[in-house]
PDB file of C-alpha atoms in Angstrom:
ATOM      1  CA  UNK A   1     140.295 135.036  99.754  1.00  0.00           C
ATOM      2  CA  UNK A   2     140.117 131.769  97.106  1.00  0.00           C
ATOM      3  CA  UNK A   3     139.061 128.755  98.732  1.00  0.00           C
ATOM      4  CA  UNK A   4     138.667 125.618  97.308  1.00  0.00           C
ATOM      5  CA  UNK A   5     136.401 123.220 100.240  1.00  0.00           C
ATOM      6  CA  UNK A   6     135.302 119.567  99.658  1.00  0.00           C
ATOM      7  CA  UNK A   7     133.173 117.860 100.434  1.00  0.00           C
ATOM      8  CA  UNK A   8     131.237 113.841 100.359  1.00  0.00           C
ATOM      9  CA  UNK A   9     134.055 111.933 101.065  1.00  0.00           C
ATOM     10  CA  UNK A  10     133.961 108.823 103.415  1.00  0.00           C
ATOM     11  CA  UNK A  11     133.856 104.405 102.837  1.00  0.00           C
ATOM     12  CA  UNK A  12     132.436 103.276 100.959  1.00  0.00           C
ATOM     13  CA  UNK A  13     131.451  99.500  99.609  1.00  0.00           C
ATOM     14  CA  UNK A  14     133.517  97.966  96.155  1.00  0.00           C
ATOM     15  CA  UNK A  15     130.934  99.121  93.663  1.00  0.00           C
ATOM     16  CA  UNK A  16     129.251 101.699  95.281  1.00  0.00           C
ATOM     17  CA  UNK A  17     129.159 104.807  94.757  1.00  0.00           C
ATOM     18  CA  UNK A  18     130.232 108.555  96.084  1.00  0.00           C
ATOM     19  CA  UNK A  19     130.079 112.409  95.114  1.00  0.00           C
ATOM     20  CA  UNK A  20     132.257 115.065  96.040  1.00  0.00           C
ATOM     21  CA  UNK A  21     131.972 118.401  96.079  1.00  0.00           C
ATOM     22  CA  UNK A  22     134.219 121.161  95.461  1.00  0.00           C
ATOM     23  CA  UNK A  23     132.767 124.117  97.177  1.00  0.00           C
ATOM     24  CA  UNK A  24     135.172 127.159  95.559  1.00  0.00           C
ATOM     25  CA  UNK A  25     134.978 131.582  96.817  1.00  0.00           C
ATOM     26  CA  UNK A  26     136.699 133.431  95.782  1.00  0.00           C
ATOM     27  CA  UNK A  27     136.908 134.227  91.922  1.00  0.00           C
ATOM     28  CA  UNK A  28     135.037 134.097  88.747  1.00  0.00           C
ATOM     29  CA  UNK A  29     134.108 130.594  89.044  1.00  0.00           C
ATOM     30  CA  UNK A  30     132.267 130.151  86.122  1.00  0.00           C
ATOM     31  CA  UNK A  31     135.346 131.250  84.069  1.00  0.00           C
ATOM     32  CA  UNK A  32     138.216 128.202  85.059  1.00  0.00           C
ATOM     33  CA  UNK A  33     138.384 125.205  84.967  1.00  0.00           C
ATOM     34  CA  UNK A  34     138.300 123.017  87.556  1.00  0.00           C
ATOM     35  CA  UNK A  35     140.030 119.583  88.071  1.00  0.00           C
ATOM     36  CA  UNK A  36     139.695 116.301  90.195  1.00  0.00           C
ATOM     37  CA  UNK A  37     143.122 114.590  91.414  1.00  0.00           C
ATOM     38  CA  UNK A  38     143.929 111.854  94.423  1.00  0.00           C
ATOM     39  CA  UNK A  39     146.738 110.548  95.476  1.00  0.00           C
ATOM     40  CA  UNK A  40     146.923 107.483  97.286  1.00  0.00           C
ATOM     41  CA  UNK A  41     150.253 106.374 100.194  1.00  0.00           C
ATOM     42  CA  UNK A  42     153.238 105.896  98.373  1.00  0.00           C
ATOM     43  CA  UNK A  43     152.520 107.647  95.612  1.00  0.00           C
ATOM     44  CA  UNK A  44     152.740 110.523  92.551  1.00  0.00           C
ATOM     45  CA  UNK A  45     149.310 112.721  93.282  1.00  0.00           C
ATOM     46  CA  UNK A  46     147.573 111.945  89.984  1.00  0.00           C
ATOM     47  CA  UNK A  47     145.284 113.594  87.590  1.00  0.00           C
ATOM     48  CA  UNK A  48     140.765 112.246  87.555  1.00  0.00           C
ATOM     49  CA  UNK A  49     139.477 114.358  85.001  1.00  0.00           C
ATOM     50  CA  UNK A  50     138.360 118.470  84.639  1.00  0.00           C
ATOM     51  CA  UNK A  51     136.299 120.627  82.841  1.00  0.00           C
ATOM     52  CA  UNK A  52     135.590 124.176  80.958  1.00  0.00           C
ATOM     53  CA  UNK A  53     133.710 126.360  79.896  1.00  0.00           C
ATOM     54  CA  UNK A  54     135.512 125.212  76.151  1.00  0.00           C
ATOM     55  CA  UNK A  55     136.176 122.392  74.448  1.00  0.00           C
ATOM     56  CA  UNK A  56     135.039 119.267  74.674  1.00  0.00           C
ATOM     57  CA  UNK A  57     134.557 120.330  78.592  1.00  0.00           C
ATOM     58  CA  UNK A  58     135.580 117.208  79.992  1.00  0.00           C
ATOM     59  CA  UNK A  59     138.041 114.586  80.282  1.00  0.00           C
ATOM     60  CA  UNK A  60     139.019 111.788  82.572  1.00  0.00           C
ATOM     61  CA  UNK A  61     141.486 109.060  83.472  1.00  0.00           C
ATOM     62  CA  UNK A  62     141.660 106.273  81.581  1.00  0.00           C
ATOM     63  CA  UNK A  63     141.354 104.605  85.031  1.00  0.00           C
ATOM     64  CA  UNK A  64     137.980 106.112  85.698  1.00  0.00           C
ATOM     65  CA  UNK A  65     136.243 107.216  82.390  1.00  0.00           C
ATOM     66  CA  UNK A  66     133.198 105.661  81.533  1.00  0.00           C
ATOM     67  CA  UNK A  67     132.706 105.316  86.016  1.00  0.00           C
ATOM     68  CA  UNK A  68     133.247 108.772  86.597  1.00  0.00           C
ATOM     69  CA  UNK A  69     130.794 112.165  85.954  1.00  0.00           C
ATOM     70  CA  UNK A  70     132.252 115.440  86.599  1.00  0.00           C
ATOM     71  CA  UNK A  71     129.649 117.892  86.493  1.00  0.00           C
ATOM     72  CA  UNK A  72     129.761 121.691  87.970  1.00  0.00           C
ATOM     73  CA  UNK A  73     127.458 124.280  88.777  1.00  0.00           C
ATOM     74  CA  UNK A  74     127.954 128.166  88.218  1.00  0.00           C
ATOM     75  CA  UNK A  75     125.275 128.917  89.894  1.00  0.00           C
ATOM     76  CA  UNK A  76     126.391 127.555  93.406  1.00  0.00           C
ATOM     77  CA  UNK A  77     130.070 127.948  92.298  1.00  0.00           C
ATOM     78  CA  UNK A  78     130.554 124.026  93.226  1.00  0.00           C
ATOM     79  CA  UNK A  79     132.220 121.624  91.439  1.00  0.00           C
ATOM     80  CA  UNK A  80     130.969 117.566  91.618  1.00  0.00           C
ATOM     81  CA  UNK A  81     132.619 114.848  90.743  1.00  0.00           C
ATOM     82  CA  UNK A  82     130.427 111.382  90.726  1.00  0.00           C
ATOM     83  CA  UNK A  83     131.912 108.598  91.080  1.00  0.00           C
ATOM     84  CA  UNK A  84     130.187 105.277  90.360  1.00  0.00           C
ATOM     85  CA  UNK A  85     131.315 101.131  90.599  1.00  0.00           C
ATOM     86  CA  UNK A  86     133.970 102.253  92.657  1.00  0.00           C
ATOM     87  CA  UNK A  87     137.269  99.637  92.711  1.00  0.00           C
ATOM     88  CA  UNK A  88     139.368  99.201  95.830  1.00  0.00           C
ATOM     89  CA  UNK A  89     142.070 101.130  93.652  1.00  0.00           C
ATOM     90  CA  UNK A  90     140.006 104.165  93.961  1.00  0.00           C
ATOM     91  CA  UNK A  91     140.585 103.938  97.492  1.00  0.00           C
ATOM     92  CA  UNK A  92     143.037 108.164  97.700  1.00  0.00           C
ATOM     93  CA  UNK A  93     142.426 110.942  99.502  1.00  0.00           C
ATOM     94  CA  UNK A  94     140.720 113.506  96.880  1.00  0.00           C
ATOM     95  CA  UNK A  95     141.619 117.151  95.324  1.00  0.00           C
ATOM     96  CA  UNK A  96     139.665 119.780  93.240  1.00  0.00           C
ATOM     97  CA  UNK A  97     141.739 122.475  91.942  1.00  0.00           C
ATOM     98  CA  UNK A  98     142.130 125.577  90.159  1.00  0.00           C
ATOM     99  CA  UNK A  99     144.308 127.052  87.871  1.00  0.00           C
ATOM    100  CA  UNK A 100     143.322 130.589  88.714  1.00  0.00           C
ATOM    101  CA  UNK A 101     145.483 132.645  90.039  1.00  0.00           C
ATOM    102  CA  UNK A 102     148.621 129.954  89.275  1.00  0.00           C
ATOM    103  CA  UNK A 103     147.003 127.223  91.190  1.00  0.00           C
ATOM    104  CA  UNK A 104     144.678 126.279  93.862  1.00  0.00           C
ATOM    105  CA  UNK A 105     144.174 123.091  95.739  1.00  0.00           C
ATOM    106  CA  UNK A 106     141.433 121.366  98.474  1.00  0.00           C
ATOM    107  CA  UNK A 107     142.518 120.270 101.184  1.00  0.00           C
ATOM    108  CA  UNK A 108     141.554 117.690 100.792  1.00  0.00           C
ATOM    109  CA  UNK A 109     138.427 114.408 100.819  1.00  0.00           C
ATOM    110  CA  UNK A 110     139.181 111.109 102.071  1.00  0.00           C
ATOM    111  CA  UNK A 111     138.255 107.803  99.601  1.00  0.00           C
ATOM    112  CA  UNK A 112     138.086 105.253 100.924  1.00  0.00           C
ATOM    113  CA  UNK A 113     137.320 101.417  98.791  1.00  0.00           C
ATOM    114  CA  UNK A 114     136.305  98.150 100.817  1.00  0.00           C
ATOM    115  CA  UNK A 115     137.153  95.080  98.790  1.00  0.00           C
TER     116      UNK A 115
END
């Protein structure tokens, strides 16, 4: 069974940091890219970052570039999103995603940034 489980969200003040984790199981993790998306109330889900085994390896939305870093540990079947210099505009539910098997989503982790 394919599963993606996010953790690490919470409440943080503006300028602070959080690290989200996405623990994967049920598929060959190292062969597939992982993406992070986020969705705030009343807004569409938007791309945040991704990482893969090929090409430039990582990409980021302009809104988070220079502040967020995506990484993965294939030995642990886990992807991470390090979020620094957080802003209130970053408040959202964050989801990890893989395109394996037509696409699987985690259930999300809430990040709230106070001003």
